Every structure is written in C-alpha cells, then in structure tokens.
Coordinates of C-alpha atoms and ligand atoms in Angstrom, one line a residue:
M15 CA -6.0 -65.9 9.0
P16 CA -2.7 -68.3 10.0
D17 CA -1.5 -68.1 13.7
Y18 CA 1.8 -66.6 13.3
I19 CA 0.3 -63.5 10.3
K20 CA -1.8 -62.7 13.6
F21 CA 0.8 -63.0 15.9
I22 CA 2.7 -60.7 14.0
E23 CA 0.3 -58.2 13.9
Q24 CA -0.1 -58.5 17.6
I25 CA 3.0 -58.0 18.2
K26 CA 3.7 -54.9 15.8
R27 CA 0.5 -53.3 17.4
K28 CA 2.2 -53.8 21.0
T29 CA 6.1 -53.4 20.4
G30 CA 6.6 -51.7 17.4
I31 CA 8.6 -54.3 15.9
D32 CA 7.6 -56.3 12.4
L33 CA 8.5 -59.5 12.7
G34 CA 7.2 -59.8 9.4
L35 CA 10.2 -58.6 8.0
Y36 CA 12.6 -61.4 9.4
K37 CA 13.0 -64.7 7.8
E38 CA 10.2 -66.6 8.9
A39 CA 11.1 -70.2 8.7
Q40 CA 14.2 -69.2 11.1
M41 CA 11.8 -66.5 13.3
K42 CA 8.9 -69.1 13.2
R43 CA 11.2 -71.9 14.5
R44 CA 12.7 -70.1 17.6
L45 CA 9.4 -68.3 18.5
T46 CA 7.7 -71.9 18.5
S47 CA 10.4 -73.2 20.4
L48 CA 10.0 -71.0 23.4
Y49 CA 5.9 -70.9 23.9
E50 CA 6.5 -75.1 23.3
K51 CA 9.3 -74.9 26.5
K52 CA 6.8 -72.5 28.3
G53 CA 3.9 -74.6 27.9
Y54 CA 1.8 -72.8 25.2
A55 CA 0.1 -74.4 22.3
S56 CA -0.4 -71.5 19.5
F57 CA 0.8 -68.5 19.0
E58 CA -3.0 -67.2 19.9
E59 CA -2.0 -68.8 23.1
F60 CA 1.5 -67.2 23.6
Y61 CA 0.2 -63.8 22.8
R62 CA -2.4 -64.1 25.4
A63 CA -0.2 -64.8 28.0
L64 CA 2.4 -62.1 26.9
D65 CA 0.2 -59.1 26.7
L66 CA -0.5 -59.7 30.6
D67 CA 3.4 -60.5 31.8
R68 CA 6.3 -58.0 31.1
D69 CA 8.7 -60.8 32.1
L70 CA 7.6 -63.1 29.2
L71 CA 7.4 -60.6 27.1
N72 CA 11.0 -59.7 27.8
E73 CA 11.9 -63.6 27.3
F74 CA 10.4 -63.1 23.8
L75 CA 12.2 -60.4 22.7
D76 CA 15.2 -61.7 24.0
R77 CA 14.6 -65.2 21.8
M78 CA 13.9 -62.6 18.9
T79 CA 16.9 -61.0 19.1
I80 CA 20.0 -62.9 19.1
N81 CA 22.0 -61.0 20.8
V82 CA 25.9 -63.3 20.6
S83 CA 28.8 -61.1 19.9
E84 CA 32.4 -61.0 21.0
F85 CA 35.3 -58.4 21.0
Y86 CA 37.0 -57.9 17.6
R87 CA 34.7 -60.5 16.0
N88 CA 36.5 -61.7 12.5
A89 CA 39.6 -60.3 13.6
K90 CA 41.6 -60.7 10.7
R91 CA 38.8 -57.5 9.7
W92 CA 39.6 -55.3 12.3
E93 CA 43.2 -55.4 11.2
V94 CA 42.2 -54.1 7.9
L95 CA 40.0 -51.9 9.6
Q96 CA 43.1 -50.7 11.5
T97 CA 45.7 -50.7 9.0
K98 CA 43.9 -49.4 5.4
I99 CA 40.4 -48.0 6.6
F100 CA 40.9 -45.8 10.1
P101 CA 44.5 -44.4 8.2
K102 CA 42.7 -43.4 4.5
L103 CA 39.7 -41.8 7.0
L104 CA 41.4 -39.2 8.9
E105 CA 43.9 -38.2 6.1
T106 CA 41.0 -35.8 5.4
K107 CA 39.7 -35.4 9.0
K108 CA 40.8 -35.6 12.5
T109 CA 37.5 -36.9 14.3
L110 CA 35.6 -39.3 13.1
K111 CA 31.5 -39.8 12.9
I112 CA 31.2 -43.8 13.6
W113 CA 27.8 -45.9 14.3
S114 CA 27.8 -49.3 15.4
A115 CA 24.3 -50.2 14.1
A116 CA 22.7 -53.5 16.2
C117 CA 25.3 -53.4 18.4
S118 CA 24.4 -56.1 21.0
T119 CA 25.8 -56.1 24.5
G120 CA 28.7 -53.4 23.3
E121 CA 31.3 -55.2 22.7
E122 CA 31.6 -53.9 19.3
P123 CA 31.6 -50.4 19.8
Y124 CA 34.1 -51.0 22.5
T125 CA 36.3 -52.6 19.8
I126 CA 36.2 -49.7 17.2
A127 CA 37.1 -47.5 20.4
M128 CA 40.3 -49.5 20.9
V129 CA 41.7 -50.2 16.9
L130 CA 40.6 -46.6 16.5
S131 CA 42.9 -45.7 19.2
Q132 CA 45.7 -46.8 17.7
H133 CA 45.5 -43.4 15.7
I134 CA 44.0 -40.9 17.6
P135 CA 43.7 -40.5 21.7
L136 CA 40.4 -42.0 23.4
S137 CA 39.7 -38.1 24.5
R138 CA 39.0 -37.9 21.0
I139 CA 36.8 -40.9 19.8
S140 CA 33.0 -40.1 20.0
I141 CA 30.7 -43.7 18.6
L142 CA 27.4 -43.9 18.4
A143 CA 26.2 -47.5 19.4
T144 CA 22.3 -48.6 19.0
D145 CA 20.4 -51.6 19.3
L146 CA 16.5 -52.5 19.1
D147 CA 16.7 -54.8 22.6
E148 CA 17.1 -52.4 25.7
N149 CA 18.4 -55.4 27.9
A150 CA 21.5 -55.7 25.8
I151 CA 21.9 -52.1 25.9
Q152 CA 21.9 -52.5 29.3
K153 CA 24.8 -55.0 29.5
A154 CA 26.7 -52.7 27.1
K155 CA 26.7 -50.0 29.4
V156 CA 27.8 -52.2 32.3
G157 CA 30.5 -53.3 30.4
I158 CA 31.6 -56.2 32.0
Y159 CA 32.5 -59.3 30.4
P160 CA 33.3 -63.2 30.7
E161 CA 36.5 -64.5 29.8
R162 CA 35.2 -65.9 26.6
S163 CA 34.0 -63.3 24.9
L164 CA 37.5 -61.5 25.2
A165 CA 39.0 -64.7 23.0
E166 CA 40.0 -62.7 20.0
V167 CA 41.3 -59.8 21.8
P168 CA 45.2 -59.0 21.4
E169 CA 47.1 -59.5 24.9
E170 CA 48.4 -56.0 25.0
S171 CA 44.9 -54.3 24.4
K172 CA 43.6 -56.8 26.9
N173 CA 45.9 -55.4 29.9
K174 CA 45.5 -51.6 28.2
F175 CA 41.4 -51.2 28.0
F176 CA 39.9 -54.1 30.2
E177 CA 40.5 -54.5 34.0
Q178 CA 40.1 -57.9 35.5
Q179 CA 37.3 -58.6 38.1
G180 CA 38.0 -62.7 39.2
S181 CA 37.0 -64.3 36.1
F182 CA 35.3 -61.8 34.4
Y183 CA 36.6 -58.5 32.1
K184 CA 35.6 -55.0 32.7
V185 CA 35.9 -52.4 29.7
N186 CA 37.7 -49.2 31.4
D187 CA 36.3 -45.9 31.8
A188 CA 38.3 -44.4 29.3
V189 CA 36.8 -46.5 26.6
K190 CA 33.4 -46.6 28.1
K191 CA 33.8 -42.9 27.7
T192 CA 34.1 -42.9 24.1
V193 CA 30.2 -44.6 23.1
T194 CA 26.9 -43.2 23.6
F195 CA 24.0 -46.2 23.6
R196 CA 21.1 -45.3 21.9
K197 CA 17.6 -47.7 21.6
H198 CA 17.4 -48.0 17.8
N199 CA 15.2 -49.9 15.4
L200 CA 16.8 -50.1 12.3
L201 CA 13.5 -51.4 10.5
K202 CA 11.2 -48.3 11.7
D203 CA 13.4 -45.4 13.4
T204 CA 15.2 -42.3 11.1
Y205 CA 19.1 -42.7 10.9
E206 CA 21.2 -39.8 11.2
S207 CA 23.3 -38.4 8.6
E208 CA 27.3 -37.5 7.5
F209 CA 28.7 -40.6 9.0
D210 CA 32.3 -41.2 8.0
L211 CA 32.2 -45.1 9.0
I212 CA 28.9 -47.3 9.5
V213 CA 29.8 -50.8 11.5
C214 CA 26.7 -52.8 11.0
R215 CA 27.5 -56.6 11.3
N216 CA 25.4 -59.7 12.0
V217 CA 22.4 -58.9 11.9
M218 CA 21.4 -58.6 7.9
I219 CA 21.5 -62.4 8.0
Y220 CA 18.4 -62.3 9.6
F221 CA 16.2 -59.6 7.7
T222 CA 14.1 -60.5 4.2
E223 CA 15.3 -59.4 1.4
E224 CA 12.9 -56.4 1.4
A225 CA 14.1 -55.1 4.8
K226 CA 18.0 -55.6 3.8
N227 CA 17.3 -53.7 0.8
Q228 CA 15.7 -50.7 2.7
I229 CA 18.3 -51.1 5.2
Y230 CA 20.8 -50.5 2.7
T231 CA 19.3 -48.0 1.0
N232 CA 19.1 -45.9 4.4
F233 CA 23.1 -46.3 5.2
G234 CA 23.9 -45.4 1.8
Q235 CA 22.0 -42.4 2.6
A236 CA 23.5 -42.0 6.5
L237 CA 27.3 -42.1 5.0
R238 CA 28.9 -38.9 3.5
K239 CA 30.7 -39.6 0.5
D240 CA 33.9 -41.7 0.6
G241 CA 32.4 -43.1 3.9
I242 CA 32.7 -46.9 4.8
L243 CA 30.1 -49.4 5.7
F244 CA 31.7 -52.4 7.7
V245 CA 29.4 -55.7 7.4
G246 CA 29.6 -58.8 8.9
S247 CA 31.9 -61.8 7.7
T248 CA 28.7 -63.7 5.9
E249 CA 27.0 -60.7 4.9
Q250 CA 28.9 -59.6 1.4
I251 CA 26.4 -56.8 -0.7
F252 CA 26.1 -58.5 -4.0
S253 CA 25.2 -55.4 -6.2
P254 CA 26.6 -52.3 -4.0
N255 CA 25.8 -50.0 -6.7
R256 CA 22.5 -50.2 -5.9
Y257 CA 22.8 -48.5 -2.8
E258 CA 25.7 -45.8 -4.1
L259 CA 28.3 -48.2 -2.5
E260 CA 31.3 -49.8 -4.2
T261 CA 33.9 -51.7 -2.9
E262 CA 36.7 -51.0 -0.8
D263 CA 37.9 -54.5 0.5
T264 CA 36.3 -57.6 1.2
F265 CA 33.7 -56.9 3.8
F266 CA 34.1 -53.0 3.5
Y267 CA 31.7 -50.2 1.2
R268 CA 32.9 -47.0 0.0
K269 CA 30.1 -44.2 -0.6
K270 CA 30.5 -42.8 -4.4
Ligands
SAM310 C1 24.0 -61.5 16.7 S1 24.2 -59.1 17.4 C2 25.1 -58.9 16.1 C3 26.1 -57.9 17.1 C4 27.1 -57.5 17.0 N1 27.2 -56.6 15.8 C5 28.0 -58.5 16.2 O1 28.2 -58.9 15.0 O2 28.5 -59.0 17.2 C6 22.4 -58.9 16.4 C7 21.8 -57.9 17.1 O3 20.8 -57.4 16.4 C8 19.7 -56.6 17.1 N2 18.7 -56.2 16.2 C9 17.5 -57.5 15.8 N3 16.8 -56.4 15.0 C10 17.2 -55.2 15.1 C11 17.0 -53.8 14.2 N4 15.6 -54.3 13.5 N5 17.2 -52.8 14.3 C12 18.2 -52.6 15.7 N6 18.9 -53.8 16.1 C13 18.2 -55.2 15.6 C14 19.6 -57.6 18.4 O4 19.2 -57.1 19.4 C15 20.9 -58.3 18.4 O5 21.6 -57.5 19.6

C-alpha cells in the first residue's frame, strides 16, 4: 500500500480526521516538508514517531489545519453583511442564530459580533464558533491578537471593541461574551439546524470536490428558509441550486 494512503488510514484511526478528504497534492506537500524538517524519511517513520509523541502529533495537527485569519478579512464583503444582509435578516427576527464554521483563532466570529452590533446590542448577540483545531480554539478564547491581525479593522471599532496591551490587542469582554467556542469537524460531526446565518470562509479551498459537496449539502440543510451562507472570497459556489441555495450577493447565498 502506498505510504501516504496507509498514513491516511492510521491518522483516521488515531484522530478521527480523514486526510483523504483534503486535496492530496497540497496536503502531501505540507506534511512531507514537516516530516523532512523533523528528520524522518517517510510517512511510515513519521507516523511511528507521532504515535508516541503528543507534541509531534500537535505539530502535525498544526501543520494540516492552516489557521491564518484576520479581523474583517476582505473588508468589502463585511460591508455587504452590515448594510444589506443583516438589515434583511433582522426584518423578521429580533435575534439571529449564527454559526462561524472553521473559525480558527476567533477573528471571524468576533468580527461578526462587531458588525452585528451596529444593528442590535451586543447583549442580544449569540454566535456559535467551531473549529477542528483545539489549539486554535484555545487562542480564540484568550482573544489577544498582534496588531497585524487588526489591519482591516475600522478605527472606530478598534477603539470600541479592543483594549491595547503593549503591541497586542485584546477583544473586550462584551464582545467575547457573544461567542461560544466548540470543537467541531465539518467532515464528520452532526450539524445543528435553523441557522439564520452560517459564515464559512477560507476552508473549502482545502477540501476535495466530494468533501465540498457534502459540506454544502449539510449547510443547505442547516439553514432555515431565507437563511444566508457567507463564503470566502475565492469560494463561489457554481451550482448553488444543488444545495437548495440561490445567490443573494457575491459570496452570499440564500436558502430557498
Ligand atoms: C484558513 S483558516 C480560516 C479561518 C477563518 N474562517 C477565516 O476565513 O479567516 C481554516 C480553518 O479551517 C479549520 N479546519 C480545517 N479542516 C476542518 C474541518 N474538517 N472541520 C472544521 N474546521 C476545519 C482549520 O483548523 C483552520 O482553523
């Protein structure tokens, strides 16, 4: 059996994560460069080592889950959320059920709270934020970020929602309280339902077509009628109809 295929099976057994659902060339390159750096010669040797070494397993998880994120990532899209999508969603409901899926270190769900607070008070906002990576979730809960993560944050929001600590910025408690973080694997775990808004950005690019199909189908079922799916800026859905979705705006889809 080829080295990588066996590795996929072993990792699945050990962690529940199915690497076979991530684009192969990309994932293999990332992991090969990690094991070579660590001095191993094959996936077989690498697995034997990480099976015994928790720190190495964590490094592997860190490498396979690319955590880069920032506040107001692709700022123009967040403007659309603020000026068009939220007002429409709030026409019929006073509180919204919101999910930031693959939230990484928290910049995305905290941005959702900041943007929505232009319409309703923070005390009425509740956001579920999930990721596969427990280390990322830990960082998200701490909520302290280097200045570069805030490059796109409007000055007014920076003053209102962050406390500066030296060269770092801490999300204030009122914003933090709006978000509940939880571990969730988009490829394996069950999805809640009746969401008004699902934000899932910059993770679909790593998955195979088969995996993407399954996740979009699940998102379609997890949204209530007229609920919105907000995707990343390179992640247009080409046949939204397949998932009972239709285009609301660029990178926003409405459940039919
Ligand atoms: C590049 S970050 C995107 C963060 C944020 N959504 C954004 O757009 O800035 C991708 C995230 O997807 C997470 N991820 C990868 N595979 C996942 C899976 N199967 N289920 C849930 N999250 C996953 C990674 O842990 C990582 O935090």
